[in-house]
C-alpha positions as a Markdown table, in Angstrom:
| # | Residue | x | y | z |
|---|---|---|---|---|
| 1 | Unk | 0.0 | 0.0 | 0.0 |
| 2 | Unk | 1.3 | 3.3 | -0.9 |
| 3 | Unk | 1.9 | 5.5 | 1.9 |
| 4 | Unk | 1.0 | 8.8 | 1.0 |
| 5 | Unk | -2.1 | 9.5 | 3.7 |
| 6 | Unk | -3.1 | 12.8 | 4.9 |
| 7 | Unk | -1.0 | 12.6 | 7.8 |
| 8 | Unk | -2.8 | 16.5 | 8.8 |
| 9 | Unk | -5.7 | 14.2 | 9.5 |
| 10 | Unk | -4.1 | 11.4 | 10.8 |
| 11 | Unk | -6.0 | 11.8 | 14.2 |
| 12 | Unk | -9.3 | 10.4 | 12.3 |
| 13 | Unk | -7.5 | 6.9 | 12.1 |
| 14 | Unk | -7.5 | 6.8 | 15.6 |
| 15 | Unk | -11.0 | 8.5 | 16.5 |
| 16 | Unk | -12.9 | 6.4 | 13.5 |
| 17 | Unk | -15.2 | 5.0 | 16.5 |
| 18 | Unk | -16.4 | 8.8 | 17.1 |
| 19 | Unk | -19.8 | 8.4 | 16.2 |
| 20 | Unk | -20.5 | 6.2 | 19.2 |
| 21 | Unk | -20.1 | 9.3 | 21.2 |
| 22 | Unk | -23.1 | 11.2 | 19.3 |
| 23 | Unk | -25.0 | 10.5 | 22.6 |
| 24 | Unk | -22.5 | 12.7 | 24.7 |
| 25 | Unk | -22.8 | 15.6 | 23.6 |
| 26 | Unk | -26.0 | 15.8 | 25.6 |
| 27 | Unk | -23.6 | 15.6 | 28.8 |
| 28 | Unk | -20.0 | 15.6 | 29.6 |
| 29 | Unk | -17.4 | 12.3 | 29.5 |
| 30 | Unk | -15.7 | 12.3 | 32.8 |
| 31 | Unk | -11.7 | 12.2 | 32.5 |
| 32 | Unk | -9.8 | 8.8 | 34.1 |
| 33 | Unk | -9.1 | 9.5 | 37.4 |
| 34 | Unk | -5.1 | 9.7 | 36.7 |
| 35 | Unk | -5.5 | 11.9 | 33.9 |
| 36 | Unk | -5.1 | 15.6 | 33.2 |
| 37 | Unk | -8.1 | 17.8 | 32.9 |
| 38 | Unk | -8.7 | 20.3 | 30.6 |
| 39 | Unk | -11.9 | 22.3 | 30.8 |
| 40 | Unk | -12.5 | 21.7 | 26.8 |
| 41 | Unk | -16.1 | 20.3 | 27.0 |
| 42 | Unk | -18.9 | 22.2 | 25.8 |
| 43 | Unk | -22.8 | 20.2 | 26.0 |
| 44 | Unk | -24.2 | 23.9 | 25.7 |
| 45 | Unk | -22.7 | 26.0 | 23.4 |
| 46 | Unk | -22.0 | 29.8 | 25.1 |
| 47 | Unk | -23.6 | 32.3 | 23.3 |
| 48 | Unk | -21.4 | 34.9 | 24.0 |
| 49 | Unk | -19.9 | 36.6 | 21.2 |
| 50 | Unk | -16.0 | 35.6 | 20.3 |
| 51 | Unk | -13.8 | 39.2 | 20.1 |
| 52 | Unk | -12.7 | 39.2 | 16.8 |
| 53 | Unk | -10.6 | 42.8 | 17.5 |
| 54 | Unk | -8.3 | 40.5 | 19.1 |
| 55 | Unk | -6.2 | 38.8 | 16.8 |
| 56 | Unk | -5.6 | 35.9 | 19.1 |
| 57 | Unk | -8.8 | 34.7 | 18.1 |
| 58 | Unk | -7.5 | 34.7 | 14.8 |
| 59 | Unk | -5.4 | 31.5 | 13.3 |
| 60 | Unk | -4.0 | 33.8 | 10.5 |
| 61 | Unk | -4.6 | 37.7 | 10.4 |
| 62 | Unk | -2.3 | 39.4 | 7.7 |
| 63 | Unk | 0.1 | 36.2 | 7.0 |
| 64 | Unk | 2.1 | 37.3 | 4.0 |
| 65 | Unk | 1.3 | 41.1 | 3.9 |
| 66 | Unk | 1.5 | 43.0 | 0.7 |
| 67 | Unk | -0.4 | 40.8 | -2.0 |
| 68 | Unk | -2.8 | 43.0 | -4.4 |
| 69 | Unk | -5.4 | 40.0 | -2.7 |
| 70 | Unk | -6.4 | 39.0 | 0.4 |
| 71 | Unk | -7.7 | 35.6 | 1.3 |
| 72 | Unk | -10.4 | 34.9 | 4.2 |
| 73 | Unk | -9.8 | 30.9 | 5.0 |
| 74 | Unk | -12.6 | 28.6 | 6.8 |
| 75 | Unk | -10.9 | 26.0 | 8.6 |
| 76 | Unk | -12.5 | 21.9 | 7.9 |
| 77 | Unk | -13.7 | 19.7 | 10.8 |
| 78 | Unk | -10.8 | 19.3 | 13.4 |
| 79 | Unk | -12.9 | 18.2 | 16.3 |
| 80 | Unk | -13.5 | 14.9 | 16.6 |
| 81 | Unk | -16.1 | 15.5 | 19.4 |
| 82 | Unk | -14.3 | 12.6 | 21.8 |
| 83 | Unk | -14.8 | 15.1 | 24.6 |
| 84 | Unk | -18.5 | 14.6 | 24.2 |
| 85 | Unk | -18.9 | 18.1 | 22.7 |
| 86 | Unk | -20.7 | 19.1 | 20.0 |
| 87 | Unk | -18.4 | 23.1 | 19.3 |
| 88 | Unk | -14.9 | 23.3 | 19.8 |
| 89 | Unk | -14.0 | 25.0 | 22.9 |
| 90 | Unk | -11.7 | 27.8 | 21.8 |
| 91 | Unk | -10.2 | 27.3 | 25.3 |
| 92 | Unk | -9.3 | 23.3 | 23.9 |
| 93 | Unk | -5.5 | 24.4 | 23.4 |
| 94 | Unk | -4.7 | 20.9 | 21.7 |
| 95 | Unk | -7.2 | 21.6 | 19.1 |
| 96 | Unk | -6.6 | 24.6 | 18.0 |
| 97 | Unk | -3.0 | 23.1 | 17.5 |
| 98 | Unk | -4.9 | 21.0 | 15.1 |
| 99 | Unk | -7.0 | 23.7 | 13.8 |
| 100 | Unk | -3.9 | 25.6 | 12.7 |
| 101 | Unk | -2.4 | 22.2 | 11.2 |
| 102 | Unk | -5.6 | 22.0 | 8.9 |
| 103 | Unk | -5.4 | 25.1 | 8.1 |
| 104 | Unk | -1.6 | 25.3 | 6.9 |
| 105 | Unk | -2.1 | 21.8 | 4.7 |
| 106 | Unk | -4.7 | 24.3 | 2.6 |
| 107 | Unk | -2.4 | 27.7 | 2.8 |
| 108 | Unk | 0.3 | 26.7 | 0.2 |
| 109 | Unk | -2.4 | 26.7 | -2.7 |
| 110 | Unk | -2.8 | 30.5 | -2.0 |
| 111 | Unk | -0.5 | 31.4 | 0.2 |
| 112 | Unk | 1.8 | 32.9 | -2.9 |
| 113 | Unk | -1.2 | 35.0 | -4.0 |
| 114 | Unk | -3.1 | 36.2 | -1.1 |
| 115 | Unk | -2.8 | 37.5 | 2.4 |
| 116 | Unk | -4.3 | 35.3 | 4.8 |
| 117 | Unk | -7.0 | 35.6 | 7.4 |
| 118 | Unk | -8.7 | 32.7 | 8.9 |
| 119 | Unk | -10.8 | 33.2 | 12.4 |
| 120 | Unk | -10.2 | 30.5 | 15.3 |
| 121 | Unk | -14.2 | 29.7 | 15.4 |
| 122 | Unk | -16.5 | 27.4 | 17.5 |
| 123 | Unk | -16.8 | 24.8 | 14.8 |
| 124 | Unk | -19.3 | 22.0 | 15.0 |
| 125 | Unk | -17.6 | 18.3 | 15.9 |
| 126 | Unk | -17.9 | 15.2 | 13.6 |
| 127 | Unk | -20.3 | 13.5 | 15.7 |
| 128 | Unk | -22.7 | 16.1 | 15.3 |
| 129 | Unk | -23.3 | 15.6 | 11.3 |
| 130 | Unk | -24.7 | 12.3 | 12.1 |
| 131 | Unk | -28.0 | 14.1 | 13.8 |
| 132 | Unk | -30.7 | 15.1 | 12.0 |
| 133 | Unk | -31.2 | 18.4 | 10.7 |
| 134 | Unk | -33.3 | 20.0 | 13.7 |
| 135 | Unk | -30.9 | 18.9 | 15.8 |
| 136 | Unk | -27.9 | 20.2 | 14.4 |
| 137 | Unk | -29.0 | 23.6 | 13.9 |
| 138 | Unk | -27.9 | 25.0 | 17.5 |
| 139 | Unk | -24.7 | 23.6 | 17.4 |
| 140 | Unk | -24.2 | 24.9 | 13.2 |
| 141 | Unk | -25.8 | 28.1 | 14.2 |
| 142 | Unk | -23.2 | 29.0 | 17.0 |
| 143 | Unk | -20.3 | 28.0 | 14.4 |
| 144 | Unk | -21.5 | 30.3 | 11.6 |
| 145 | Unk | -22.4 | 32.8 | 14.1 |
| 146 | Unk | -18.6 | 33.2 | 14.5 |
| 147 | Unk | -17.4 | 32.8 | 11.2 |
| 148 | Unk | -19.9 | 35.7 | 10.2 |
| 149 | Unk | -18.6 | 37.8 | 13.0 |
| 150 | Unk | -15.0 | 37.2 | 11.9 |
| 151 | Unk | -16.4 | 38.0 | 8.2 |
| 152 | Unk | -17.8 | 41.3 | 9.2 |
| 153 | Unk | -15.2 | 42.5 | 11.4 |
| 154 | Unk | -12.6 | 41.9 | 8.5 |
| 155 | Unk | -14.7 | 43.5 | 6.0 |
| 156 | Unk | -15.5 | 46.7 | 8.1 |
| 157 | Unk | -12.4 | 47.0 | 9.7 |
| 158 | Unk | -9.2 | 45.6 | 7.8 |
| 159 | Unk | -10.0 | 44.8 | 4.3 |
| 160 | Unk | -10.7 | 48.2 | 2.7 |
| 161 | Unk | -11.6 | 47.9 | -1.0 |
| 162 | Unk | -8.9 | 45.1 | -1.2 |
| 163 | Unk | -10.1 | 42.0 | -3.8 |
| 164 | Unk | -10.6 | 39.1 | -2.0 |
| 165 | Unk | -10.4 | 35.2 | -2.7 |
| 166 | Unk | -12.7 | 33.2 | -0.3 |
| 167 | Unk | -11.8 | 29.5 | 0.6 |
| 168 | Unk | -13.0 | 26.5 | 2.7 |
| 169 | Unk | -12.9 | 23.2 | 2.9 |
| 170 | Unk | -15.7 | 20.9 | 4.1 |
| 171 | Unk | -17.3 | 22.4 | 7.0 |
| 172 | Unk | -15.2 | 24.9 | 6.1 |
| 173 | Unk | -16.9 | 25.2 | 2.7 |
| 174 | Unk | -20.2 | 24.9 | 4.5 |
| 175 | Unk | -20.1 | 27.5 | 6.1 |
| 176 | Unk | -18.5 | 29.6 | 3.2 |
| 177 | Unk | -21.7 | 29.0 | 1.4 |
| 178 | Unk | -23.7 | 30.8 | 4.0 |
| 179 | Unk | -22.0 | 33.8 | 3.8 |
| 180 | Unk | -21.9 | 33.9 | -0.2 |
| 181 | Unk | -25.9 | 33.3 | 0.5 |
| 182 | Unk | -25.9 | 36.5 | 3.3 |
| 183 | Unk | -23.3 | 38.5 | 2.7 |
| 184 | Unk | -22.7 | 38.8 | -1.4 |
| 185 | Unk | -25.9 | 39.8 | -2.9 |
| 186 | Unk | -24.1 | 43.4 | -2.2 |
| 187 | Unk | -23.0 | 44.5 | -5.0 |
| 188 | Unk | -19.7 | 45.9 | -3.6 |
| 189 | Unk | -18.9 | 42.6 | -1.8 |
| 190 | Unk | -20.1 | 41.0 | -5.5 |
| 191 | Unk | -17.5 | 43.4 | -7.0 |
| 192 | Unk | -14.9 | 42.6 | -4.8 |
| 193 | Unk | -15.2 | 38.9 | -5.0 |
| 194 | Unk | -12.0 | 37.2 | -7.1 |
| 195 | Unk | -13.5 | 33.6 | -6.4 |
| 196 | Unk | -14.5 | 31.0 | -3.9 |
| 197 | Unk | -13.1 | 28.0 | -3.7 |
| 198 | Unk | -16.0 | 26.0 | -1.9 |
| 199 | Unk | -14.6 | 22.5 | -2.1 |
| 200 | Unk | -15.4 | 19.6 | -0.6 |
| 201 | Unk | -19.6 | 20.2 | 0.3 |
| 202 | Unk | -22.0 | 20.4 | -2.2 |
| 203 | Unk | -23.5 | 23.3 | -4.0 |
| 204 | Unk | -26.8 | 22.7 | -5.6 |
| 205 | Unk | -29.4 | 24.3 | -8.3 |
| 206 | Unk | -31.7 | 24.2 | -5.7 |
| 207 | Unk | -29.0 | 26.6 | -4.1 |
| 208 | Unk | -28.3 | 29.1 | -6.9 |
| 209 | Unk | -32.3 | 29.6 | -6.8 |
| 210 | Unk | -33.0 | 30.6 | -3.9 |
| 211 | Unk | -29.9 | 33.2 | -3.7 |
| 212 | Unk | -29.6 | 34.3 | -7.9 |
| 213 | Unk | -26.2 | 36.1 | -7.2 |
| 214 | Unk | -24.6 | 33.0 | -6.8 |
| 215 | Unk | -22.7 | 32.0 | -9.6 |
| 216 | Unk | -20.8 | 28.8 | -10.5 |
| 217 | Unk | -17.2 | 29.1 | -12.5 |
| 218 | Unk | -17.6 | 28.6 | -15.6 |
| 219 | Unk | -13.8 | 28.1 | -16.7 |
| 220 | Unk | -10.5 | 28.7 | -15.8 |
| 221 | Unk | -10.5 | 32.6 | -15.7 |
| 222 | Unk | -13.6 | 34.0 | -14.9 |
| 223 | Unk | -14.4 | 35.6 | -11.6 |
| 224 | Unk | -17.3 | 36.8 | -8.8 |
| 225 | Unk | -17.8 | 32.8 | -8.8 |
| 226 | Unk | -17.7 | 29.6 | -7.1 |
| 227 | Unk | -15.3 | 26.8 | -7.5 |
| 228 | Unk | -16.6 | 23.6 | -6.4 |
| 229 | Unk | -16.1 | 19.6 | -6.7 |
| 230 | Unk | -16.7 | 16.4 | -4.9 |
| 231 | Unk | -14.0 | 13.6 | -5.6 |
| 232 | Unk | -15.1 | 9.9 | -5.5 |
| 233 | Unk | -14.4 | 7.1 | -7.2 |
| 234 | Unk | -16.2 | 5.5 | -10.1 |
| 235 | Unk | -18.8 | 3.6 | -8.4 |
| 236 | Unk | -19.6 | 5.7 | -5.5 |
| 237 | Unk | -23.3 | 6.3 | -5.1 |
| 238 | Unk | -23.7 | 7.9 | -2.0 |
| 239 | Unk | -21.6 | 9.5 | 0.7 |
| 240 | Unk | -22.0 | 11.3 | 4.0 |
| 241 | Unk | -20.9 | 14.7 | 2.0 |
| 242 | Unk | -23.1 | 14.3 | -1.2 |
| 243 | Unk | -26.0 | 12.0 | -0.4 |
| 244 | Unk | -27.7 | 9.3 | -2.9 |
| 245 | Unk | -30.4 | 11.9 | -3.5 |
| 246 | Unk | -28.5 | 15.0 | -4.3 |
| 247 | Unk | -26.5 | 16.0 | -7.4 |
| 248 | Unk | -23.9 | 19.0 | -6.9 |
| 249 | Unk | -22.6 | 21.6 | -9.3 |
| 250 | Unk | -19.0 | 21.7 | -10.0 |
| 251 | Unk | -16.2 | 22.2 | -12.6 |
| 252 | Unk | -13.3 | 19.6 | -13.6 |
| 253 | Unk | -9.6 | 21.4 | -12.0 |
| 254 | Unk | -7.7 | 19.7 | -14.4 |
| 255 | Unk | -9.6 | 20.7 | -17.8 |
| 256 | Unk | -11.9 | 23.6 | -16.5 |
| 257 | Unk | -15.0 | 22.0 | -17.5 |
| 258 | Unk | -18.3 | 21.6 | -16.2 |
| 259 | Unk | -19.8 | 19.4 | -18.5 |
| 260 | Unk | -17.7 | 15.5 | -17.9 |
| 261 | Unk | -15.5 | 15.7 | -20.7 |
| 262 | Unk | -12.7 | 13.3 | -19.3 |
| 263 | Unk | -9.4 | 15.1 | -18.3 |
| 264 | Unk | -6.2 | 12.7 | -18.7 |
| 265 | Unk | -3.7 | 12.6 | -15.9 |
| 266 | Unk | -1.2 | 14.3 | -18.0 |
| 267 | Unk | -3.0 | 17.5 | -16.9 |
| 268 | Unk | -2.5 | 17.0 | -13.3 |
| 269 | Unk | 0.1 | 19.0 | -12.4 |
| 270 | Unk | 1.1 | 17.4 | -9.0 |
| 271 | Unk | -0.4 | 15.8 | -6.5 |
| 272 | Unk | 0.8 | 17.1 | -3.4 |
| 273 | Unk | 0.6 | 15.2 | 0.6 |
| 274 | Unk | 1.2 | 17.9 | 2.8 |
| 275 | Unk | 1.3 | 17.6 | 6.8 |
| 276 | Unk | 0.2 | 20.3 | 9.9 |
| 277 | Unk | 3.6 | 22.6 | 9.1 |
| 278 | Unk | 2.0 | 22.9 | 5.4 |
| 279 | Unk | 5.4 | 21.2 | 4.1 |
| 280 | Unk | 5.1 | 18.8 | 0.6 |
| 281 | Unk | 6.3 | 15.5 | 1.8 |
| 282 | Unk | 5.2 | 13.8 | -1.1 |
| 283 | Unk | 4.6 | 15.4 | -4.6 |
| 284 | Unk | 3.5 | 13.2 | -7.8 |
| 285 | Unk | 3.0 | 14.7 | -11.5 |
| 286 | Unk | 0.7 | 13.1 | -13.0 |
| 287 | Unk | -1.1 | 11.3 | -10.2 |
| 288 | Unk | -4.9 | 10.9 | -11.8 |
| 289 | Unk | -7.0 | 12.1 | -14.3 |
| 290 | Unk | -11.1 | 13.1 | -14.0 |
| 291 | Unk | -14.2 | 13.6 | -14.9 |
| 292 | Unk | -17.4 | 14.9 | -13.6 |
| 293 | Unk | -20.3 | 12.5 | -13.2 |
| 294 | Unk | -23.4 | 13.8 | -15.4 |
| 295 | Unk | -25.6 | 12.5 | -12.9 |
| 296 | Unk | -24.3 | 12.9 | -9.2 |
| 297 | Unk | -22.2 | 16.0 | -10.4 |
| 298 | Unk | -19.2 | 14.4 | -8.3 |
| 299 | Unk | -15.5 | 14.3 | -9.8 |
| 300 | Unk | -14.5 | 11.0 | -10.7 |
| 301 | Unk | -10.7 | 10.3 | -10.4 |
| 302 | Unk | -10.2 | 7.9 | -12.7 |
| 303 | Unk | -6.1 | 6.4 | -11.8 |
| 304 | Unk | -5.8 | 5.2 | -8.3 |
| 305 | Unk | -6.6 | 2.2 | -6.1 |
| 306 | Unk | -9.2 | 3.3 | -3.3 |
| 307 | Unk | -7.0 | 0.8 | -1.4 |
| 308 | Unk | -4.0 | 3.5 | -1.7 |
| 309 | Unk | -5.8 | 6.4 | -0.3 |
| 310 | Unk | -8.2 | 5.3 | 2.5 |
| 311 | Unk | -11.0 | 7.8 | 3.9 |
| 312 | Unk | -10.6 | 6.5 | 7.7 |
| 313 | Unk | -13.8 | 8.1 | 8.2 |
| 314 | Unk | -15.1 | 8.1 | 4.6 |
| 315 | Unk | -15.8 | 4.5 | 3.0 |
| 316 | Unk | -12.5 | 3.7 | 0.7 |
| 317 | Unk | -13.6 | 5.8 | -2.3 |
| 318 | Unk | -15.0 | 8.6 | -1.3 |
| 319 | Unk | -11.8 | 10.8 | -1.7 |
| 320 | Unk | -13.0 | 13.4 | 0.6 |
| 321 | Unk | -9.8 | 14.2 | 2.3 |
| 322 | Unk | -7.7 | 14.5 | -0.4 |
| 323 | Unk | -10.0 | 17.0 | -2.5 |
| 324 | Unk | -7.4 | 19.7 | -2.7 |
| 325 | Unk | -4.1 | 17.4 | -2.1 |
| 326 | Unk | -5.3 | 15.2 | -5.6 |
| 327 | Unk | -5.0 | 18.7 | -7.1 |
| 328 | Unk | -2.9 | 20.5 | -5.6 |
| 329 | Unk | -0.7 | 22.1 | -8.2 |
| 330 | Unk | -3.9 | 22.8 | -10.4 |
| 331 | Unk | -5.3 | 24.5 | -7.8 |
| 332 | Unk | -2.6 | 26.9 | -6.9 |
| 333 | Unk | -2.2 | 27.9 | -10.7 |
| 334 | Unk | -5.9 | 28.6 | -10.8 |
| 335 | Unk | -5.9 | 30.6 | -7.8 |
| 336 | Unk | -2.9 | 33.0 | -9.8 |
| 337 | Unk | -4.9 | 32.7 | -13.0 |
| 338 | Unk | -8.4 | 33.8 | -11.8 |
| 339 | Unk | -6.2 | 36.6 | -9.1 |
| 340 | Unk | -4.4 | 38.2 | -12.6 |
| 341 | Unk | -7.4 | 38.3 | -14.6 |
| 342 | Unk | -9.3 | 39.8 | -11.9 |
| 343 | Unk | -6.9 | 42.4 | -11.4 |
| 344 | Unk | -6.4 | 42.9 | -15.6 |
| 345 | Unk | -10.6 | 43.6 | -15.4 |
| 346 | Unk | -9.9 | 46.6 | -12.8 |
């Protein structure tokens, strides 16, 4: 077996079981008696607002200073929820290490063409996507309530006219879809808007309906729009992230399509494993090729073994995890492309 695993999220290997503690976070899991405590649990989420003046409630705030862009980052799910909470505690010190880690395996793609901000927020745990709707929506509610407060505060206080490139991944993504839906049927934030790169959750026509100024990219260059995929293999009918009954919008990053014309591997520019200091410890040219699936809208990737590049929380197939590594390369040039011709158009 090849050994190229996202060893950023390494710690779902060994919390795979964390569903079984759904039930906890109705009530707290008491620590062995010989163990350390750390107040990290949270059953009720606070509704006190974080202060987002303070830039130690920020992961990133100005990384890289001096781009012509700036980039507003949405950390993925880092919380496994094995404290029998259902929101990170930003008190949970070990965590946020984690947070940070996630966060640093994303910042290379943009890293060289935008300067970074990315909130610490109070995201929902793992356990908590396996409740049903109703139920989630106190625990989701208190998460987006941050990242919106983060959002506003930026925009009001730091970003001043400056283009912007917005980016998430999973939850991350999630919740990068409720502010395109709130924030960005203003036509200034519209104007300002290079892209969004909302990968890894799916965007829907039922979505673009109800909130019109959405707009999905339509190839490599154009801008004000969303960038979005699902990777699976072929054969996948169903997973936690796209369900059986859903098909989601996205475009091909190897060929810039959105239609599933096949892309060949030779167009993959490098595949890239990174790990929690955001260094390349495995890069392959050439890795896979891809297509998107005229039904499910998913990205098939067409050249690897599911066996080589297992979920650990994801059955072997659904490529969930390595949405941006797959891509890496292609990604980053994209990010450059759509950035120049945004600032070209000004």
């Amino acid at each position: 077996m090849k050994q190229h695993r996202n060893k950023g999220l390494a710690l779902c290997l060994v919390l795979a079981l964390c569903l079984a503690l759904l039930a906890g976070c109705q009530g707290e899991t008491a620590p062995a008696a010989d163990e350390p405590t750390q107040d990290t649990t949270q059953t009720t989420p606070a509704a006190d607002a974080v202060d987002y003046t303070d830039e130690a409630n920020w992961a990133y705030y100005g990384e890289g200073e001096g781009k012509a862009v700036d980039l507003f980052l949405i950390c993925p799910t880092v919380d496994m929820g094995e404290a029998g909470n259902c929101n990170m505690s930003l008190e949970d010190t070990e965590t946020k290490a984690a947070f940070l880690g996630a966060l640093n395996m994303e910042r290379g793609i943009y890293d060289e063409t935008a300067t970074l901000y990315a909130p610490y927020y109070r995201q929902i745990t793992f356990p908590v996507y396996s409740m049903e709707a109703e139920e989630q929506e106190t625990y989701l509610d208190l998460a987006y309530q941050d990242v919106s407060d983060a959002f506003t505060y930026y925009m009001e206080e730091v970003n001043d006219g400056q283009p912007l490139i917005l980016a998430g991944f999973s939850q991350g993504s999630q919740l990068l879809l409720k502010l395109l839906e709130d924030y960005f049927d203003q036509p200034a934030y519209q104007d300002q808007l290079v892209a969004a790169y909302c990968i890894g959750w799916p965007v829907t026509a039922a979505d673009l309906e109800a909130y019109p100024h959405l707009k999905m990219a339509q190839g490599e260059d154009d801008t004000g729009v969303i960038v979005s995929f699902n990777s699976e293999a072929e054969g996948i009918t169903e997973s936690l992230v796209v369900p059986a009954d859903t098909q989601t919008l996205g475009i091909n990053p190897l060929n810039w399509k959105t239609d599933s014309t096949p892309a060949d591997k030779s167009l993959n520019l490098g595949a890239c494993f990174t790990n929690y200091d955001g260094e390349i410890e495995t890069e392959i040219p050439q890795l896979t090729g891809a297509y998107l699936d005229p039904d499910r809208g998913t990205l098939r990737v067409t050249d690897v073994d599911p066996a080589d590049y297992p979920g650990s929380l994801f059955p072997d197939g659904v490529y969930h995890l390595y949405d941006y590594q797959f891509f890496y390369r292609n990604l980053q040039e994209n990010v450059a492309v759509r950035a120049e011709a945004y600032l070209a158009a000004q």
